[in-house]
Short mmCIF file of C-alpha atoms in Angstrom, two decimals:
data_model
loop_
_atom_site.label_atom_id
_atom_site.label_comp_id
_atom_site.label_asym_id
_atom_site.label_seq_id
_atom_site.Cartn_x
_atom_site.Cartn_y
_atom_site.Cartn_z
CA MET A 160 18.70 -23.97 27.17
CA ALA A 161 16.54 -26.22 27.22
CA THR A 162 16.93 -29.14 30.13
CA ARG A 163 16.74 -32.51 29.50
CA GLN A 164 12.87 -33.32 29.85
CA ASP A 165 12.41 -30.37 27.63
CA LEU A 166 14.53 -32.32 24.97
CA ALA A 167 12.55 -35.21 25.48
CA VAL A 168 8.64 -33.46 25.10
CA ILE A 169 10.62 -31.24 21.95
CA LYS A 170 11.25 -35.09 20.80
CA ALA A 171 8.41 -36.61 21.13
CA ALA A 172 6.13 -33.90 19.84
CA ARG A 173 8.71 -33.80 16.61
CA ALA A 174 7.34 -37.83 16.49
CA GLY A 175 3.87 -36.39 16.44
CA GLU A 176 2.50 -37.37 19.71
CA SER A 177 -0.26 -34.75 20.60
CA THR A 178 -0.31 -34.95 24.13
CA ALA A 179 4.08 -33.46 23.92
CA GLN A 180 2.33 -31.10 20.79
CA LEU A 181 0.07 -29.86 23.68
CA ALA A 182 2.88 -30.01 26.43
CA LEU A 183 5.31 -28.01 24.23
CA GLY A 184 2.92 -25.52 23.09
CA SER A 185 1.88 -24.63 26.54
CA ARG A 186 5.75 -24.26 27.45
CA TYR A 187 6.69 -21.68 24.53
CA LEU A 188 3.42 -19.93 25.29
CA TYR A 189 4.21 -19.22 28.94
CA GLY A 190 8.29 -19.31 28.46
CA GLY A 191 9.38 -21.39 31.30
CA THR A 192 13.45 -22.10 32.75
CA GLY A 193 14.85 -24.27 29.81
CA LEU A 194 12.83 -22.50 27.31
CA PRO A 195 12.26 -19.02 26.28
CA ARG A 196 8.38 -17.81 25.56
CA SER A 197 7.63 -17.40 21.60
CA ASN A 198 4.16 -17.11 21.03
CA GLY A 199 4.70 -18.06 17.54
CA THR A 200 6.01 -21.30 17.93
CA ALA A 201 3.15 -22.08 20.80
CA PHE A 202 0.93 -21.19 17.83
CA TYR A 203 2.79 -23.76 15.50
CA TRP A 204 2.77 -26.79 18.46
CA LEU A 205 -0.76 -25.70 19.83
CA GLN A 206 -1.92 -26.65 15.97
CA ARG A 207 -0.79 -29.30 15.33
CA ALA A 208 -2.14 -30.49 18.58
CA ALA A 209 -5.61 -29.24 18.08
CA GLN A 210 -5.32 -30.73 14.48
CA GLN A 211 -5.16 -34.22 15.92
CA GLY A 212 -8.10 -33.70 18.19
CA VAL A 213 -6.81 -31.83 21.28
CA ASP A 214 -9.48 -29.82 22.63
CA ASP A 215 -7.04 -28.12 25.33
CA ALA A 216 -5.20 -26.76 22.39
CA TRP A 217 -7.53 -24.66 20.34
CA MET A 218 -9.09 -23.46 24.05
CA MET A 219 -5.38 -22.04 24.74
CA ILE A 220 -5.07 -20.54 21.19
CA GLY A 221 -8.11 -19.10 21.58
CA ARG A 222 -7.26 -17.76 25.26
CA ASN A 223 -3.83 -16.47 24.73
CA ILE A 224 -3.15 -15.70 20.79
CA SER A 225 -4.27 -12.81 20.25
CA TYR A 226 -5.34 -11.28 16.55
CA ASP A 227 -2.06 -8.95 15.53
CA GLN A 228 0.10 -12.23 16.48
CA VAL A 229 -1.58 -14.85 14.29
CA LYS A 230 -2.44 -12.93 11.37
CA GLY A 231 1.30 -13.56 10.72
CA LEU A 232 1.64 -17.07 11.85
CA SER A 233 -1.03 -19.33 9.49
CA SER A 234 -3.38 -18.09 7.01
CA PRO A 235 -6.98 -16.72 7.99
CA ARG A 236 -9.22 -19.60 7.50
CA GLU A 237 -6.72 -22.56 9.12
CA ALA A 238 -6.65 -19.58 11.99
CA ALA A 239 -10.35 -18.57 12.46
CA VAL A 240 -11.85 -22.64 12.85
CA TRP A 241 -9.37 -23.24 16.51
CA TYR A 242 -11.17 -19.67 17.21
CA GLN A 243 -14.61 -20.43 16.39
CA LYS A 244 -13.77 -23.58 18.58
CA ALA A 245 -13.10 -21.03 20.94
CA PHE A 246 -15.89 -18.93 20.73
CA ASP A 247 -18.67 -21.65 20.73
CA ALA A 248 -17.02 -23.24 23.97
CA GLY A 249 -17.18 -19.63 25.96
CA VAL A 250 -13.74 -18.22 25.77
CA PRO A 251 -14.98 -14.38 24.63
CA GLY A 252 -11.91 -12.60 23.34
CA ALA A 253 -11.58 -15.52 20.89
CA GLY A 254 -15.07 -14.11 19.10
CA LEU A 255 -13.47 -11.19 18.46
CA THR A 256 -9.99 -12.65 16.79
CA TYR A 257 -12.53 -14.84 14.94
CA ALA A 258 -14.56 -11.68 13.91
CA ARG A 259 -11.40 -9.92 12.76
CA LEU A 260 -9.78 -13.14 10.98
CA VAL A 261 -12.96 -13.72 8.55
CA LEU A 262 -14.02 -10.00 7.99
CA ASP A 263 -10.66 -8.04 7.74
CA ASN A 264 -10.13 -10.97 4.98
CA THR A 265 -13.46 -11.35 3.04
CA GLU A 266 -12.69 -12.76 -0.24
CA GLN A 267 -11.62 -16.04 1.74
CA PHE A 268 -14.82 -16.83 3.67
CA ASP A 269 -18.57 -17.23 3.01
CA GLY A 270 -21.61 -16.00 3.69
CA ASN A 271 -21.75 -18.65 6.60
CA SER A 272 -18.57 -17.30 7.91
CA HIS A 273 -19.67 -13.83 7.63
CA ALA A 274 -22.89 -14.16 8.99
CA LYS A 275 -20.81 -15.76 12.02
CA ALA A 276 -18.57 -13.59 12.60
CA ILE A 277 -21.16 -10.80 13.00
CA GLY A 278 -23.69 -13.07 15.14
CA ALA A 279 -19.99 -12.53 17.48
CA LEU A 280 -20.06 -8.94 16.91
CA THR A 281 -22.90 -8.57 18.26
CA MET A 282 -23.27 -10.78 21.07
CA LEU A 283 -20.00 -9.22 22.32
CA ALA A 284 -21.07 -6.30 22.12
CA SER A 285 -23.99 -6.18 23.87
CA ASN A 286 -22.26 -7.25 26.74
CA ASP A 287 -20.46 -4.37 26.75
CA ASP A 288 -17.27 -5.41 25.23
CA HIS A 289 -15.61 -1.69 23.88
CA HIS A 290 -13.32 -3.32 20.94
CA ALA A 291 -16.57 -5.14 19.68
CA GLN A 292 -18.50 -2.27 19.58
CA TRP A 293 -16.20 -0.22 17.82
CA LEU A 294 -15.62 -3.45 15.37
CA LEU A 295 -19.75 -3.69 14.65
CA ALA A 296 -19.78 0.28 13.86
CA GLN A 297 -17.10 0.06 12.06
CA GLN A 298 -18.85 -3.02 9.81
CA MET A 299 -21.78 -0.51 10.10
CA GLN A 300 -20.06 2.26 8.39
CA LYS A 301 -18.34 0.06 5.56
CA HIS A 302 -21.18 -1.91 4.91
CA GLY A 303 -24.20 -1.27 6.68
CA HIS A 304 -25.62 1.26 4.37
CA ASP A 305 -24.53 0.20 1.19
CA ASP A 306 -27.22 0.58 -1.57
CA GLU A 307 -26.44 -1.58 -4.03
CA ALA A 308 -26.95 -4.47 -0.81
CA ASP A 309 -29.99 -6.49 -0.60
CA SER A 310 -31.65 -9.07 1.44
CA SER A 311 -30.70 -11.52 -0.58
CA ASP A 312 -26.97 -11.15 -0.67
CA THR A 313 -24.77 -13.14 1.19
CA GLY A 314 -21.87 -11.23 2.00
CA VAL A 315 -21.19 -9.24 4.94
CA GLY A 316 -23.32 -6.35 4.20
CA GLY A 317 -26.43 -8.33 3.67
CA ASN A 318 -26.16 -10.48 6.60
CA LEU A 319 -25.13 -6.61 8.56
CA LYS A 320 -28.78 -5.71 6.87
CA LEU A 321 -30.29 -8.93 9.16
CA ILE A 322 -29.59 -7.11 12.29
CA LEU A 323 -29.74 -3.72 11.35
CA THR A 324 -33.04 -1.74 12.51
CA GLN A 325 -34.56 1.85 11.32
CA GLY A 326 -32.26 2.95 13.85
CA ALA A 327 -28.92 1.35 12.38
CA LEU A 328 -27.84 5.37 12.45
CA SER A 329 -28.51 5.58 15.88
CA LEU A 330 -27.28 2.30 17.10
CA GLU A 331 -23.83 3.07 15.28
CA GLU A 332 -23.19 5.91 16.65
CA ARG A 333 -24.13 4.77 20.02
CA LEU A 334 -21.41 1.67 19.83
CA ILE A 335 -18.61 4.17 18.60
CA THR A 336 -19.97 6.52 21.50
CA GLU A 337 -19.57 3.43 24.12
CA ALA A 338 -16.45 2.36 22.53
CA ALA A 339 -14.65 5.89 22.93
CA HIS A 340 -16.04 6.12 26.15
CA ALA A 341 -14.18 3.06 27.28
CA GLY A 342 -11.04 4.52 25.94
CA ILE A 343 -10.71 2.89 22.36
CA GLU A 344 -8.81 5.47 20.77
CA GLN A 345 -9.33 4.52 17.50
CA ALA A 346 -13.05 5.30 18.46
CA GLN A 347 -12.15 8.52 19.84
CA PHE A 348 -11.07 9.92 16.15
CA ALA A 349 -14.20 8.43 14.94
CA LEU A 350 -16.30 10.49 17.23
CA MET A 351 -14.12 13.28 16.61
CA ASP A 352 -14.60 13.67 13.24
CA LYS A 353 -18.36 12.47 12.89
CA ALA A 354 -18.87 15.88 14.70
CA TRP A 355 -15.75 17.94 12.68
CA LYS A 356 -17.86 16.92 9.61
CA LYS A 357 -21.37 18.04 11.00
CA SER A 358 -19.82 21.26 11.95
CA ASP A 359 -20.41 20.15 15.70
CA TYR A 360 -17.12 22.30 16.98
CA GLU A 361 -18.28 22.02 20.62
CA THR A 362 -18.72 18.20 20.42
CA PHE A 363 -15.25 18.11 18.27
CA VAL A 364 -12.92 20.66 21.07
CA HIS A 365 -14.69 18.84 24.33
CA ASP A 366 -13.65 15.70 22.80
CA ALA A 367 -10.18 17.14 21.67
CA ALA A 368 -9.12 18.26 24.45
CA PRO A 369 -7.63 15.02 26.95
CA LEU A 370 -6.20 13.66 23.63
CA ILE A 371 -4.19 16.79 22.51
CA ALA A 372 -3.12 17.32 26.52
CA ARG A 373 -1.88 13.86 26.06
CA LEU A 374 -0.08 14.71 22.75
CA LEU A 375 1.19 17.97 24.10
CA GLU A 376 2.71 15.92 27.06
CA ARG A 377 4.04 12.78 24.91
CA ASN A 378 6.02 15.76 22.66
CA ALA A 379 6.69 18.48 25.26
CA VAL A 380 10.49 17.94 24.50
CA ALA A 381 9.36 18.38 20.19
CA VAL A 382 7.36 21.50 21.33
CA ALA A 383 10.29 22.97 23.53
CA GLN A 384 12.79 22.43 20.72
CA ILE A 385 10.66 23.98 17.98
CA GLU A 386 9.79 27.08 20.06
CA ARG A 387 13.85 27.39 19.87
CA ASP A 388 13.97 26.66 15.44
CA ILE A 389 15.54 23.40 16.07
CA ASP A 390 14.09 20.37 14.05
CA VAL A 391 12.81 18.13 15.56
CA THR A 392 11.10 15.57 13.14
CA ALA A 393 12.52 11.75 14.37
CA ALA A 394 11.56 13.07 17.97
CA ILE A 395 7.75 14.45 17.44
CA LEU A 396 5.63 11.01 18.43
CA LEU A 397 2.56 11.13 15.75
CA SER A 398 -0.21 8.57 13.96
CA ALA A 399 -1.75 10.42 10.97
CA GLU A 400 -5.26 10.50 13.33
CA GLU A 401 -3.01 12.62 16.09
CA ALA A 402 -1.75 14.92 13.29
CA THR A 403 -5.31 15.44 11.63
CA LEU A 404 -6.22 15.86 15.49
CA LEU A 405 -4.10 18.91 15.84
CA LEU A 406 -4.74 20.11 12.27
CA ARG A 407 -8.28 20.30 12.58
CA HIS A 408 -8.28 22.48 16.63
CA ALA A 409 -5.65 24.62 14.88
CA GLN A 410 -8.50 25.38 12.42
CA TRP A 411 -11.34 26.04 14.73
CA GLN A 412 -9.19 27.71 16.85
CA LEU A 413 -8.27 30.21 13.33
CA GLN A 414 -12.23 31.03 13.54
CA GLY A 415 -12.33 31.89 17.15
CA SER A 416 -12.72 35.42 17.81
CA ALA A 417 -9.18 35.58 20.25
CA PRO A 418 -7.10 33.15 18.03
CA ASP A 419 -3.33 32.77 19.72
CA PRO A 420 -1.37 32.60 16.50
CA GLU A 421 1.77 30.87 18.68
CA MET A 422 -0.23 28.30 20.22
CA ILE A 423 -1.71 27.86 16.33
CA GLY A 424 1.39 27.19 15.77
CA ARG A 425 2.43 24.94 17.54
CA PHE A 426 -0.25 23.09 16.78
CA LEU A 427 0.29 23.08 12.77
CA GLU A 428 3.42 22.82 12.60
CA LEU A 429 4.06 19.26 14.75
CA ALA A 430 1.14 17.53 12.18
CA ALA A 431 3.33 19.61 9.52
CA ARG A 432 6.50 17.86 10.58
CA VAL A 433 4.83 14.77 10.38
CA GLY A 434 3.75 15.07 6.92
CA ASN A 435 0.34 16.54 6.86
CA ILE A 436 0.03 18.18 3.46
CA GLU A 437 -2.82 20.82 4.73
CA ALA A 438 -0.94 21.52 7.84
CA ARG A 439 2.27 22.50 5.68
CA LEU A 440 -0.66 25.04 4.13
CA GLU A 441 -1.67 26.29 7.19
CA LEU A 442 1.38 26.32 8.74
CA GLY A 443 3.08 28.49 5.96
CA LEU A 444 -0.19 30.43 5.84
CA LEU A 445 0.43 31.63 9.21
CA HIS A 446 4.21 32.75 8.73
CA ALA A 447 2.90 34.84 5.70
CA LYS A 448 0.11 36.49 7.78
CA ILE A 449 -2.16 36.00 5.34
CA ASN A 450 -5.29 33.64 5.30
CA ARG A 451 -6.91 31.55 2.40
CA ALA A 452 -8.42 34.28 0.84
CA GLY A 453 -4.80 36.19 0.67
CA GLU A 454 -6.37 38.77 3.21
CA ARG A 455 -3.65 39.69 5.36
CA VAL A 456 -4.50 39.13 9.16
CA PHE A 457 -2.75 38.52 12.57
CA MET A 458 -0.60 42.11 12.05
CA GLU A 459 -0.72 43.16 14.96
CA HIS A 460 1.48 40.49 15.72
CA GLY A 461 4.16 41.03 13.93
CA LEU A 462 5.95 40.94 10.49
CA ALA A 463 5.40 37.93 8.05
CA ASN A 464 8.19 35.15 7.88
CA PHE A 465 8.62 35.02 4.45
CA LYS A 466 11.40 32.61 4.08
CA LYS A 467 9.67 29.93 6.56
CA ALA A 468 6.01 30.33 4.47
CA LEU A 469 7.83 29.82 1.02
CA SER A 470 9.82 26.64 2.87
CA TRP A 471 6.27 25.17 3.88
CA LEU A 472 4.39 25.94 1.43
CA THR A 473 6.47 24.89 -0.91
CA LEU A 474 6.44 21.98 0.54
CA ALA A 475 2.51 21.22 0.84
CA GLY A 476 2.68 22.47 -3.09
CA GLU A 477 4.84 19.39 -3.92
CA GLY A 478 2.25 17.51 -1.83
CA GLY A 479 -0.29 17.80 -4.26
CA SER A 480 -2.10 21.27 -2.43
CA ALA A 481 -2.94 23.77 -4.47
CA LEU A 482 -3.73 26.23 -2.60
CA ALA A 483 -0.40 26.09 -1.13
CA TRP A 484 1.09 26.98 -4.87
CA HIS A 485 -2.02 29.38 -5.27
CA ALA A 486 -0.68 31.31 -2.03
CA LEU A 487 2.86 31.21 -3.33
CA ALA A 488 1.35 33.12 -6.36
CA ARG A 489 -0.20 36.02 -4.32
CA ILE A 490 3.25 36.44 -2.07
CA TYR A 491 5.76 36.91 -4.95
CA SER A 492 2.44 39.37 -6.65
CA ARG A 493 2.63 41.05 -3.29
CA SER A 494 4.60 44.45 -3.62
CA ILE A 495 5.40 44.06 0.63
CA TYR A 496 7.98 41.18 -0.46
CA SER A 497 11.11 41.87 -0.92
CA GLN A 498 11.81 39.61 -4.22
CA ARG A 499 9.11 40.36 -5.95
CA ASN A 500 9.00 38.47 -9.04
CA LEU A 501 6.41 38.30 -11.12
CA SER A 502 7.35 35.70 -13.71
CA VAL A 503 7.27 33.28 -10.99
CA ALA A 504 3.91 34.51 -9.31
CA GLN A 505 2.04 33.56 -12.80
CA GLN A 506 4.45 30.38 -13.29
CA TYR A 507 3.13 28.86 -9.38
CA LEU A 508 -0.50 30.65 -9.91
CA GLU A 509 -0.79 28.07 -13.47
CA LYS A 510 0.18 24.96 -10.92
CA ALA A 511 -2.61 25.67 -9.00
CA ALA A 512 -4.56 26.21 -12.21
CA ASP A 513 -3.21 22.39 -13.81
CA MET A 514 -4.07 20.67 -10.03
CA GLY A 515 -8.09 22.16 -10.87
CA LEU A 516 -8.41 25.28 -7.82
CA VAL A 517 -11.25 27.02 -10.15
CA GLU A 518 -9.91 30.85 -8.36
CA ALA A 519 -6.75 30.01 -9.99
CA GLN A 520 -7.48 28.98 -13.22
CA PHE A 521 -10.27 32.55 -13.88
CA GLU A 522 -6.94 34.38 -12.48
CA PHE A 523 -4.83 33.11 -14.84
CA ALA A 524 -7.04 33.05 -17.36
CA GLN A 525 -7.43 37.54 -16.70
CA ILE A 526 -3.84 37.50 -16.81
CA SER A 527 -2.88 36.33 -19.79
CA TRP A 528 -5.81 38.43 -21.65
CA ARG A 529 -4.54 41.95 -19.80
CA ASN A 530 -1.39 40.59 -21.09
CA ARG A 531 -2.67 39.27 -24.76
CA ARG A 532 -0.03 41.95 -26.60
CA ASP A 533 3.43 40.68 -25.06
CA ASP A 534 2.59 36.90 -26.54
CA ARG A 535 -0.07 36.00 -29.96
CA LEU A 536 -0.66 32.86 -27.65
CA ASN A 537 -1.66 34.83 -24.45
CA ASP A 538 -5.45 34.94 -25.17
CA VAL A 539 -5.65 31.19 -26.17
CA ARG A 540 -4.88 30.37 -22.96
CA ALA A 541 -7.41 32.97 -21.41
CA LEU A 542 -9.69 30.97 -23.21
CA TYR A 543 -8.62 27.91 -21.69
CA TRP A 544 -8.80 28.38 -18.74
CA TRP A 545 -11.78 30.96 -18.94
CA GLN A 546 -13.16 27.49 -20.15
CA LYS A 547 -11.18 25.64 -16.95
CA ALA A 548 -13.05 27.36 -14.49
CA ALA A 549 -16.71 27.70 -15.90
CA GLU A 550 -17.18 24.27 -16.00
CA GLN A 551 -16.67 24.30 -12.41
CA GLY A 552 -19.83 26.84 -12.17
CA HIS A 553 -17.98 30.24 -11.94
CA GLN A 554 -20.05 32.58 -13.23
CA GLU A 555 -17.62 35.33 -14.24
CA ALA A 556 -15.73 33.00 -16.06
CA ARG A 557 -18.73 31.80 -18.05
CA ALA A 558 -19.51 35.68 -18.53
CA ALA A 559 -16.28 36.18 -19.77
CA LEU A 560 -16.86 34.03 -22.79
CA GLU A 561 -19.96 35.44 -23.96
CA PRO A 562 -17.89 37.14 -26.80
CA PHE A 563 -16.01 34.14 -27.94
CA SER A 564 -19.38 31.84 -28.31
CA VAL A 565 -20.48 30.79 -32.07
CA GLN A 566 -23.85 32.77 -31.16
CA SER A 567 -21.78 36.09 -30.92
CA GLY A 568 -20.99 36.03 -34.22
CA GLY A 569 -23.97 37.00 -36.06
CA ASN A 570 -23.09 35.60 -39.96
CA SER A 571 -26.12 34.09 -41.56
CA TRP A 572 -25.22 33.81 -44.83
CA ALA A 573 -23.36 30.26 -44.47
CA LEU A 574 -26.60 28.85 -42.98
CA ASP A 575 -28.21 30.24 -46.72
CA ALA A 576 -25.71 28.57 -48.40
CA MET A 577 -25.71 25.01 -46.43
CA ALA A 578 -29.21 24.97 -47.42
CA GLN A 579 -28.41 25.44 -51.19
CA MET A 580 -25.88 22.86 -51.48
CA SER A 581 -26.29 19.87 -53.09
CA ASP A 582 -23.95 16.54 -53.56
CA LYS A 583 -23.46 17.70 -56.56
CA LEU A 584 -21.58 20.44 -55.65
CA ARG A 585 -20.29 19.04 -52.83
CA ASN A 586 -18.31 17.07 -55.39
CA ALA A 587 -17.04 19.71 -57.43
CA ASN A 588 -16.02 21.60 -54.77
CA PRO A 589 -14.75 20.10 -52.21
CA PHE A 590 -12.86 22.77 -50.34
CA LEU A 591 -15.07 25.70 -50.69
CA SER A 592 -17.98 23.04 -49.52
CA ALA A 593 -16.33 22.69 -46.52
CA ARG A 594 -15.10 26.43 -46.15
CA VAL A 595 -18.78 27.47 -45.95
CA GLU A 596 -19.45 24.01 -43.65
CA LEU A 597 -16.75 25.83 -41.40
CA ALA A 598 -18.52 29.59 -41.51
CA ALA A 599 -21.72 28.63 -40.58
CA THR A 600 -20.16 25.90 -37.75
CA PHE A 601 -18.07 28.72 -35.96
CA GLY A 602 -20.12 32.05 -37.75
CA LEU A 603 -17.57 32.76 -39.82
CA THR A 604 -17.80 36.36 -42.42
CA LYS A 605 -17.49 35.79 -45.77
CA PRO A 606 -13.83 36.72 -46.14
CA GLU A 607 -13.01 35.04 -42.92
CA ALA A 608 -14.75 31.45 -44.44
CA LEU A 609 -12.25 32.08 -48.18
CA LEU A 610 -8.86 32.79 -45.88
CA ILE A 611 -8.29 31.01 -42.90
CA ASP A 612 -5.83 28.44 -42.31
CA VAL A 613 -7.25 25.58 -41.46
CA LYS A 614 -5.02 23.27 -40.19
CA ASN A 615 -3.34 26.31 -38.23
CA ALA A 616 -6.32 27.59 -37.15
CA ASP A 617 -7.06 24.61 -34.69
CA TYR A 618 -6.10 24.68 -30.98
CA GLY A 619 -8.58 22.14 -29.15
CA HIS A 620 -10.47 23.85 -27.16
CA CYS A 621 -11.37 27.10 -29.83
CA MET A 622 -10.40 28.17 -33.02
CA VAL A 623 -7.98 31.05 -33.62
CA ILE A 624 -9.17 33.21 -36.76
CA ASP A 625 -6.42 35.93 -37.59
CA ILE A 626 -6.19 36.35 -41.32
CA CYS A 627 -4.69 39.82 -41.16
CA ASP A 628 -1.91 38.85 -43.83
CA TYR A 629 -4.13 38.69 -46.76
CA TYR A 630 -7.32 40.94 -45.07
CA ALA A 631 -6.29 44.10 -43.70
CA ARG A 632 -9.82 45.46 -42.62
CA SER A 633 -9.77 42.40 -40.39
CA LYS A 634 -9.30 41.40 -36.65
CA ARG A 635 -7.82 38.36 -35.22
CA ARG A 636 -10.64 36.97 -32.89
CA LEU A 637 -10.84 33.62 -30.67
CA VAL A 638 -14.46 31.14 -31.45
CA SER A 639 -14.91 28.39 -28.92
CA ILE A 640 -15.48 25.23 -29.13
CA ASP A 641 -18.71 24.55 -27.19
CA THR A 642 -20.41 21.09 -28.60
CA ASP A 643 -19.45 18.04 -29.72
CA ALA A 644 -20.93 18.30 -32.74
CA GLN A 645 -18.45 21.58 -33.30
CA ARG A 646 -15.30 19.45 -32.13
CA SER A 647 -16.56 16.62 -34.52
CA THR A 648 -17.51 19.12 -37.90
CA LEU A 649 -13.59 20.81 -37.55
CA ASN A 650 -11.94 17.36 -36.70
CA ARG A 651 -13.65 16.49 -40.55
CA ILE A 652 -12.91 19.01 -42.17
CA GLY A 653 -9.17 19.45 -40.78
CA ARG A 654 -8.48 16.08 -42.01
CA LEU A 655 -9.56 17.44 -45.74
CA PHE A 656 -7.16 20.04 -45.22
CA SER A 657 -4.06 18.44 -43.57
CA ASP A 658 -2.15 18.23 -46.83
CA VAL A 659 -3.45 20.94 -48.69
CA ASP A 660 -1.28 24.09 -49.00
CA CYS A 661 -4.04 27.02 -47.32
CA SER A 662 -1.81 30.12 -49.26
CA PHE A 663 -2.53 31.58 -52.39
CA SER A 664 -0.12 29.27 -53.80
CA GLY A 665 -1.82 26.53 -53.37
CA LEU A 666 -4.88 24.67 -55.36
CA GLU A 667 -7.87 26.64 -54.38
CA GLY A 668 -6.11 29.57 -55.97
CA ASN A 669 -5.62 33.53 -54.38
CA TYR A 670 -8.41 35.67 -52.53
CA ARG A 671 -10.09 37.05 -56.21
CA GLN A 672 -10.43 33.19 -57.00
CA ARG A 673 -11.76 31.95 -54.23
CA GLN A 674 -14.24 35.26 -54.19
CA TYR A 675 -15.80 34.61 -57.71
CA ARG A 676 -16.04 30.29 -56.79
CA LEU A 677 -18.15 31.50 -54.25
CA LYS A 678 -19.50 33.76 -56.68
CA THR A 679 -20.77 31.05 -59.21
CA SER A 680 -21.69 28.26 -56.44
CA PHE A 681 -23.74 30.42 -54.43
CA PRO A 682 -24.98 33.89 -56.56
CA GLU A 683 -28.26 34.23 -53.63
CA VAL A 684 -25.81 34.45 -51.23
CA ALA A 685 -22.73 36.05 -53.00
#
């Protein structure tokens, strides 16, 4: 409870007396017999005193109120003024807060403020301030190698280019290294991330060892409960970076000469239970005792636990992992799985293909093609997924598509007919002209050109040429639509036939009538 003396100070501060505001801010900052400690209230009164020109007020702000505290108390532009003054007056910590206020809210500051923020970080980093080193390294990563920034850039990227030299990359790495060695955890994770991405696994494992030891110690109770198959999700204390660290360490162990499945599973389950999708995938594969290629592994360590495998792989798939759906498809198609179900396996395989996994796309195309007699549209599906896989560079898919290309048709009669076609003929016989153009574009035979139902032949990625009901000697086949020109031609001809009955009872007549019209219009070709 405030004392009588405190109440007098409060009354004077509210009346606008700067010395009372400074005194009240100081009491809230440090706490006392009558007033509780409150950085928010302290900042309010110290800022009011600073606005009246009391130097001690902004000095106290710069020394005692950190960035994490001030960012929720005032707008960055208003607060930055006091920290800049304090830094200029010799308070190093104020420079760090000033830099963060500016660089985390770049849109609110001009180029001059950006330059001052970078300058403050550079000065502090050169004086072995490890937090400043880490922040400066982050700015280098974020802006220092931006090709679009030039020397005239007034933003933070342009200011960084003024301090970057030819050895900028080594400087950035040195700053991160020094900050990491000083115990800045974010810098340690950044250093390990760089090592992992460069495949420098020796450095990664060396740097990860102490962090992992601390993580396991912190989560010792959860680890013990995991070993007893108890749900401990709420008891696990892991950040996203720590979960990724455990995942990567487990992946490194999996590639080793003598991996320990129990240790790997412990790491993966900790990461998986806090939501790491890739860890859930790896854990599911571990329980199923298969690798990403579907090969059996760790068979000497007992039987696969498909119940756990399906649970983790389903969670990974629902979280966006195409590899998880692919793994589920493999499990459901395996003969050793007691609940083998090929229909479910195909559903999961199609999910993986839909998400862009090229192996699943090719595999689903192959299965659809083999089962084309079970469903008349399976060949259409197969061609679609071969095209999708081929777009991603799958060589076998490209080879599978060759028989469906226009060039494989080899029917040149329509090209000769197109050379003889005149505007008069187009106007007199628009449907016949359109069919001849369609044949020239897609390599159709004469019966196919005359009998194809144009409206129902277009499936988007291919044309289905099926005239068996009218011409018994023909065979159903597909033609791939590979170019924009082919697509445009088919769209235009499709619009022409959109309201036309293409059967023998339609405007074009029966097959003999269509043949006669072709012979009279193109006698040389016929």
